[in-house]
PDB file of N, CA and C in Angstrom:
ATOM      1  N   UNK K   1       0.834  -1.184   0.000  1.00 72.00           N
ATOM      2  CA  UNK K   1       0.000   0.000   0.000  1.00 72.00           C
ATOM      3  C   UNK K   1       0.878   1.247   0.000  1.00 72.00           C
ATOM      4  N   UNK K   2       0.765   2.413  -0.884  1.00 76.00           N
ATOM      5  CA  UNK K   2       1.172   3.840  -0.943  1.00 76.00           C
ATOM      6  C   UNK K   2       1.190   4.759   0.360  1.00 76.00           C
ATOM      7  N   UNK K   3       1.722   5.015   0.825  1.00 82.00           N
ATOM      8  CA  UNK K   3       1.696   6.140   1.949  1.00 82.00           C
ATOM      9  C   UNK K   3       0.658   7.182   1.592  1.00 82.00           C
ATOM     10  N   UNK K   4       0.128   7.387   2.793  1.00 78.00           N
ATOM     11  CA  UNK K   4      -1.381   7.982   3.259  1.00 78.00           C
ATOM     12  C   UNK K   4      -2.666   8.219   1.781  1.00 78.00           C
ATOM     13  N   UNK K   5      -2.326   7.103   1.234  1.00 72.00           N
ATOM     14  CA  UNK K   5      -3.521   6.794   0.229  1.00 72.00           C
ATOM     15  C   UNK K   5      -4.544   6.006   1.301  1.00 72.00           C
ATOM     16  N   UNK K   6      -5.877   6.260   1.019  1.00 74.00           N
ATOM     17  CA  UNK K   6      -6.792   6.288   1.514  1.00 74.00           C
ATOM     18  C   UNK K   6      -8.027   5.217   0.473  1.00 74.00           C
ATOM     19  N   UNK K   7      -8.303   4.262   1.201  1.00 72.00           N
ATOM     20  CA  UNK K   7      -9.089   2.814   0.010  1.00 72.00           C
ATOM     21  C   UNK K   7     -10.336   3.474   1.072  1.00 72.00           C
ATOM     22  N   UNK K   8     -11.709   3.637  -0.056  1.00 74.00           N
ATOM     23  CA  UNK K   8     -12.687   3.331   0.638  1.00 74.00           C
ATOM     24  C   UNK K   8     -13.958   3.079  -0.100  1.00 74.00           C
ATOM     25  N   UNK K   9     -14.663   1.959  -0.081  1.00 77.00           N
ATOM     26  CA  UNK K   9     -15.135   1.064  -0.640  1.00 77.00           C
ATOM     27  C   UNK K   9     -16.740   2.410  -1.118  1.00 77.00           C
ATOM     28  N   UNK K  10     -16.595   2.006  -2.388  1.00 75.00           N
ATOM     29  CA  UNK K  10     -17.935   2.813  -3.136  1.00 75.00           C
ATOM     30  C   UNK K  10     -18.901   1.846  -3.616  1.00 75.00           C
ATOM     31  N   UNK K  11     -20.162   2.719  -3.507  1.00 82.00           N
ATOM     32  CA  UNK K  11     -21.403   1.979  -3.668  1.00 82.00           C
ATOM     33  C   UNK K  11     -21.361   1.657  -5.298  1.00 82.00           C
ATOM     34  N   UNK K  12     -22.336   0.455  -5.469  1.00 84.00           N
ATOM     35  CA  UNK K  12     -22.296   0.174  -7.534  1.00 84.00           C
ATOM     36  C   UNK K  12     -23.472  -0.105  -7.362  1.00 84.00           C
ATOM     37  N   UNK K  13     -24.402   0.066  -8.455  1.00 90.00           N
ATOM     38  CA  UNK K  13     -25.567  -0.110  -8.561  1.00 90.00           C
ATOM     39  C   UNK K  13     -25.568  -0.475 -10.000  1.00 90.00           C
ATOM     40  N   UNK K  14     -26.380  -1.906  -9.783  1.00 92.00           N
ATOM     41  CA  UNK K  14     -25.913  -2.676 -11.470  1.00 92.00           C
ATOM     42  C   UNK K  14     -27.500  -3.481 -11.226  1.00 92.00           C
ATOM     43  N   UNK K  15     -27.917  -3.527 -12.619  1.00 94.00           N
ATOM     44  CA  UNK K  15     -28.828  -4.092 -13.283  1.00 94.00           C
ATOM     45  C   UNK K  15     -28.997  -4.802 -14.296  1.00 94.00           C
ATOM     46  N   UNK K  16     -29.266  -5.280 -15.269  1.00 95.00           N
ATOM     47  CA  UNK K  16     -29.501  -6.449 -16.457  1.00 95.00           C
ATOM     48  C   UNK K  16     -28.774  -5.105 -17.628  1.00 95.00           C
ATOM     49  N   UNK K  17     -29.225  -3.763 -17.445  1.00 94.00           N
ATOM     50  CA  UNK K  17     -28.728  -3.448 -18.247  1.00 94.00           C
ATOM     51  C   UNK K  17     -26.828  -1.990 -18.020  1.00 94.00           C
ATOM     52  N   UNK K  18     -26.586  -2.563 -16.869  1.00 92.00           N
ATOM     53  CA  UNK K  18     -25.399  -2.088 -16.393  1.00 92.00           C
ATOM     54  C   UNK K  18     -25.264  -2.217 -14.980  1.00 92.00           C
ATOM     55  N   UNK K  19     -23.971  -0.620 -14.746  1.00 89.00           N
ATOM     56  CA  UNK K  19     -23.639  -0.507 -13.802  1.00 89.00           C
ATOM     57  C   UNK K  19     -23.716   1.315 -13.274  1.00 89.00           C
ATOM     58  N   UNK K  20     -23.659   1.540 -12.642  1.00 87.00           N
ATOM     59  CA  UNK K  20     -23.333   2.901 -11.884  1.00 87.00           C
ATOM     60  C   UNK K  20     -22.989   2.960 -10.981  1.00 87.00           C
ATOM     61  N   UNK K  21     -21.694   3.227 -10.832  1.00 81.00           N
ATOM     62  CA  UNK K  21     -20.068   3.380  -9.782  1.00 81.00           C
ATOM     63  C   UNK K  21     -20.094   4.663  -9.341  1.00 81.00           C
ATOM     64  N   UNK K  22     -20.142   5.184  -8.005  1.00 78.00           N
ATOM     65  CA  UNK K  22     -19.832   6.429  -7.450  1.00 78.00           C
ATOM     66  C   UNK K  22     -18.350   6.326  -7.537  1.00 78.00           C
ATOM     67  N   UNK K  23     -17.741   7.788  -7.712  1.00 70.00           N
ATOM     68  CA  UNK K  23     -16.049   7.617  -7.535  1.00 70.00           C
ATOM     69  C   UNK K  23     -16.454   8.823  -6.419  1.00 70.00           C
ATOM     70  N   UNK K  24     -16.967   9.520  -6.070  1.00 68.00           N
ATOM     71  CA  UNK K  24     -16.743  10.860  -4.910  1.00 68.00           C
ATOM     72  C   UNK K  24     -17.920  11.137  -4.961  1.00 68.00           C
ATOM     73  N   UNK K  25     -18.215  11.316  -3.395  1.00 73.00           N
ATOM     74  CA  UNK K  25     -19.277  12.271  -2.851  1.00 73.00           C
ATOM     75  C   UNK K  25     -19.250  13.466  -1.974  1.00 73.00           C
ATOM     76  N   UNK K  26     -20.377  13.954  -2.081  1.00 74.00           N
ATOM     77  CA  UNK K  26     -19.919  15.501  -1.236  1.00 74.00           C
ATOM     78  C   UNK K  26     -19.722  15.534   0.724  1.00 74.00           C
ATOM     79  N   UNK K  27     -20.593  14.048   0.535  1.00 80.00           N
ATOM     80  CA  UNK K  27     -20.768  13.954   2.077  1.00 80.00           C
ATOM     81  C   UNK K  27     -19.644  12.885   2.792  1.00 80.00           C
ATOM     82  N   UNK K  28     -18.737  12.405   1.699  1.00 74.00           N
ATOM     83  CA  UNK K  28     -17.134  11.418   2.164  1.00 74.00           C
ATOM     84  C   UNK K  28     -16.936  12.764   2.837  1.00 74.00           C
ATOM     85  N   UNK K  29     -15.787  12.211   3.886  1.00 75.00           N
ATOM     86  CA  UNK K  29     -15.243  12.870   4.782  1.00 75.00           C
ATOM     87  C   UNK K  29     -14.156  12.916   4.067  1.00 75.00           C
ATOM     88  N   UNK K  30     -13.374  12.460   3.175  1.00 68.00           N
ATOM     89  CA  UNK K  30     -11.520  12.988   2.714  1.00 68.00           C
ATOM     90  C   UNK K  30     -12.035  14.359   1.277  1.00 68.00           C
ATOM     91  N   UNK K  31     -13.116  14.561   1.474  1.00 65.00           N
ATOM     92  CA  UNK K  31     -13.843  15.713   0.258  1.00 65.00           C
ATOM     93  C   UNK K  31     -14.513  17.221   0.519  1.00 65.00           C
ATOM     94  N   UNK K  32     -14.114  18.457   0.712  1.00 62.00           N
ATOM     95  CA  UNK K  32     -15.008  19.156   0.639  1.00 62.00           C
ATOM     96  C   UNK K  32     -15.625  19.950   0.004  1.00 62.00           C
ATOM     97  N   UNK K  33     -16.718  20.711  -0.333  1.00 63.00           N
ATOM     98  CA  UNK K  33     -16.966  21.597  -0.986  1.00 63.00           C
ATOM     99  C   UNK K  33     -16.691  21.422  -2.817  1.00 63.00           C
ATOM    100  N   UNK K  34     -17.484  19.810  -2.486  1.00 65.00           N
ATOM    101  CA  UNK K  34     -17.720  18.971  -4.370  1.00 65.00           C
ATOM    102  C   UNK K  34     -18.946  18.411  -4.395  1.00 65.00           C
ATOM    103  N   UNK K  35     -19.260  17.781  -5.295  1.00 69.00           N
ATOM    104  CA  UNK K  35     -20.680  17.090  -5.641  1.00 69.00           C
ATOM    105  C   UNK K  35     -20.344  16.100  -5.588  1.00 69.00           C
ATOM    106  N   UNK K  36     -20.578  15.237  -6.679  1.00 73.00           N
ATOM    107  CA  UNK K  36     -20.487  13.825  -6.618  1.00 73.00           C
ATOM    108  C   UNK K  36     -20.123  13.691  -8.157  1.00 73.00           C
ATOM    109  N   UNK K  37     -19.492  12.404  -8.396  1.00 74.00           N
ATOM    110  CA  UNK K  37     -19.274  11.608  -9.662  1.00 74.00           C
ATOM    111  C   UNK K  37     -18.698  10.151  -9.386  1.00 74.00           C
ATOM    112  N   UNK K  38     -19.864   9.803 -10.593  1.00 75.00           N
ATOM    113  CA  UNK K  38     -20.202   8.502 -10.710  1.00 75.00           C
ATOM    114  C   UNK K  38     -19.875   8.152 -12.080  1.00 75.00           C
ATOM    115  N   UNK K  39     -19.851   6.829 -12.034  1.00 79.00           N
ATOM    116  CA  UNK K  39     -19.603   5.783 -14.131  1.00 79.00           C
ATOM    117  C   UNK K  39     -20.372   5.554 -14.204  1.00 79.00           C
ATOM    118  N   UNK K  40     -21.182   5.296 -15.240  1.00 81.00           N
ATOM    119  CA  UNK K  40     -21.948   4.725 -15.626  1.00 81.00           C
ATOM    120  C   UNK K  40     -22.080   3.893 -17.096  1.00 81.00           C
ATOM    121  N   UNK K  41     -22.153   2.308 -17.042  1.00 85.00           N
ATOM    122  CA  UNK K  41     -21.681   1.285 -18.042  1.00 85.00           C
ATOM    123  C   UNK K  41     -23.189   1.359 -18.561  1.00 85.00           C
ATOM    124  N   UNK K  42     -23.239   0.941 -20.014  1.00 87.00           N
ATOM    125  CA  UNK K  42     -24.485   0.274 -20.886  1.00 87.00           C
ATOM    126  C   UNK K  42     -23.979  -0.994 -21.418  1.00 87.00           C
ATOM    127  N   UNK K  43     -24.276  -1.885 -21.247  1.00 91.00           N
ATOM    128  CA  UNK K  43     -24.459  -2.757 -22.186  1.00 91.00           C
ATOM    129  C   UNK K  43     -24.883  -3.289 -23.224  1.00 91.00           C
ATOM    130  N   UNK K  44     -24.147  -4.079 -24.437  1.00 91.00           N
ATOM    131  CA  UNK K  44     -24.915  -3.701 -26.025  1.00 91.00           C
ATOM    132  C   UNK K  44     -26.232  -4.042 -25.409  1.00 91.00           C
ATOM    133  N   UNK K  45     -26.417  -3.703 -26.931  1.00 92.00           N
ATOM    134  CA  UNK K  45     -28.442  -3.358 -27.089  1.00 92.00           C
ATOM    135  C   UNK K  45     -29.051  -3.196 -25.736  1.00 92.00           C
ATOM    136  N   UNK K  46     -28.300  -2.668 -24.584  1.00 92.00           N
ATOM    137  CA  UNK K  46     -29.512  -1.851 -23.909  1.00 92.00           C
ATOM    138  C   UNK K  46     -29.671  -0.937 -23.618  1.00 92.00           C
ATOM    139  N   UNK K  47     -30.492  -0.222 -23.085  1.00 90.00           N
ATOM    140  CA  UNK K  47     -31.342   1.557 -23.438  1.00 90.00           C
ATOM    141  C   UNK K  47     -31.376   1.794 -21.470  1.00 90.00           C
ATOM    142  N   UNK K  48     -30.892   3.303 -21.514  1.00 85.00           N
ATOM    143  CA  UNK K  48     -31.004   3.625 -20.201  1.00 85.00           C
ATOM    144  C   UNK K  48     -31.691   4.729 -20.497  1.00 85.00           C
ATOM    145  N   UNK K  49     -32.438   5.229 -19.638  1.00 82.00           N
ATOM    146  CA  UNK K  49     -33.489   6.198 -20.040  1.00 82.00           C
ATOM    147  C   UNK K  49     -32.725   7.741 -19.113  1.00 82.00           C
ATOM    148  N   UNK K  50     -33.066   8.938 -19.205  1.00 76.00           N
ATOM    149  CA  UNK K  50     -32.481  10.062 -18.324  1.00 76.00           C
ATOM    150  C   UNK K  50     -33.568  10.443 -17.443  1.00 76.00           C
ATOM    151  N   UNK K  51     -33.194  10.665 -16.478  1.00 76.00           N
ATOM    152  CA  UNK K  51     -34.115  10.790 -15.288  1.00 76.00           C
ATOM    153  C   UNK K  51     -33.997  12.858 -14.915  1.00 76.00           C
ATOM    154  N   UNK K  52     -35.352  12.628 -14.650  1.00 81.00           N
ATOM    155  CA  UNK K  52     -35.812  14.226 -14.525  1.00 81.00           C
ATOM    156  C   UNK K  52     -35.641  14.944 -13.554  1.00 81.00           C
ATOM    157  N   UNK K  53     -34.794  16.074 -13.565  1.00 78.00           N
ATOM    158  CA  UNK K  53     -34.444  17.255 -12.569  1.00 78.00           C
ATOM    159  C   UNK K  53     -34.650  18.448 -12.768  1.00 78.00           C
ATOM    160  N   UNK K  54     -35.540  19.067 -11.664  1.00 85.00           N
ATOM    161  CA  UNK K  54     -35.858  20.443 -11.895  1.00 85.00           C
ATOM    162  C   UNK K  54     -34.763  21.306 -12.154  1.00 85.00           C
ATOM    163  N   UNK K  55     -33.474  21.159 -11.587  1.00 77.00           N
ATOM    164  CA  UNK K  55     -32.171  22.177 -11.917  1.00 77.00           C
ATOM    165  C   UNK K  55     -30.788  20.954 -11.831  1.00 77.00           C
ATOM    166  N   UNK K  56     -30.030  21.050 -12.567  1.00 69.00           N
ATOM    167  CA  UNK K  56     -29.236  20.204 -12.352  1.00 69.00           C
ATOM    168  C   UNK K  56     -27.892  20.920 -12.941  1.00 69.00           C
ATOM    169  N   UNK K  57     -26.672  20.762 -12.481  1.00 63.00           N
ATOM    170  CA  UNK K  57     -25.483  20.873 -13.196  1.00 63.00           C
ATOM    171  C   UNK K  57     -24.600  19.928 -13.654  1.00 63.00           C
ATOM    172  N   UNK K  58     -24.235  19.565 -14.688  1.00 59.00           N
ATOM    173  CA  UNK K  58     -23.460  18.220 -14.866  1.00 59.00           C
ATOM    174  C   UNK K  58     -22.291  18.753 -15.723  1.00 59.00           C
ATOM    175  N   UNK K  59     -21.318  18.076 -15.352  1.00 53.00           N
ATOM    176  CA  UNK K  59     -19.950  17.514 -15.841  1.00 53.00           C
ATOM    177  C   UNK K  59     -19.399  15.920 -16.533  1.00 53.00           C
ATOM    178  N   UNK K  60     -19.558  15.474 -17.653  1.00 58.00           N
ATOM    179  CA  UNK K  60     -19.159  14.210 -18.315  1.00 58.00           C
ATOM    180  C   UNK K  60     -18.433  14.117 -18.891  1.00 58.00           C
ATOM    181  N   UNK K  61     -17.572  12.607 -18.548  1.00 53.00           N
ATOM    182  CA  UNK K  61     -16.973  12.349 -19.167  1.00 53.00           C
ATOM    183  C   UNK K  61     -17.107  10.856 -19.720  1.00 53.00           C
ATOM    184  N   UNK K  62     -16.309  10.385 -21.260  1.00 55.00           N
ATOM    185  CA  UNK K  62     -16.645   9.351 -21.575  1.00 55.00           C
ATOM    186  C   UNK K  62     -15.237   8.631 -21.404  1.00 55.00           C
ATOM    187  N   UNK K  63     -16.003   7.218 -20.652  1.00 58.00           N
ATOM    188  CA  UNK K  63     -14.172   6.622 -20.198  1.00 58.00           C
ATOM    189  C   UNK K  63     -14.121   5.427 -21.359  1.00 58.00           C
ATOM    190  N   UNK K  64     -14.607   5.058 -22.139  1.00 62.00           N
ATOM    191  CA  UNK K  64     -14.758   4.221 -23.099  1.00 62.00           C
ATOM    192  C   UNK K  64     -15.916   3.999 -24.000  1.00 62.00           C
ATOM    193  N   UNK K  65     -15.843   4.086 -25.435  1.00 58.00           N
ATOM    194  CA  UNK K  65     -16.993   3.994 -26.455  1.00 58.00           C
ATOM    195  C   UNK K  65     -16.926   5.272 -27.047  1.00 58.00           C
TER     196      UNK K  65
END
């Protein structure tokens, strides 16, 4: 293990048609004053739909495809 690197186990939320990996949240304690970001996998031929927010700000990136 690296000197004062810090492992701490993130939530995944996976279904028939993926996955969604948190990498940081606003409410971890080694974080302040951030939001959150997460991955999110598709698998061929399946369809993820976008879910509705009255105000939202987003930042993406694509880590493969």
């Amino acid at each position: 293990m690296i000197a004062d690197v810090k492992i701490t186990p993130l939530k995944i939320i996976s279904d028939n048609r993926g996955k969604v990996m948190h990498m940081l949240r606003k409410d971890s304690a080694i974080f302040d004053k951030f939001g959150e970001i997460y991955f999110s996998t598709i698998y061929h031929k399946s369809i993820k739909a976008w879910h509705l927010h009255k105000e939202s700000t987003l930042n993406y990136v694509c880590i493969n495809g």
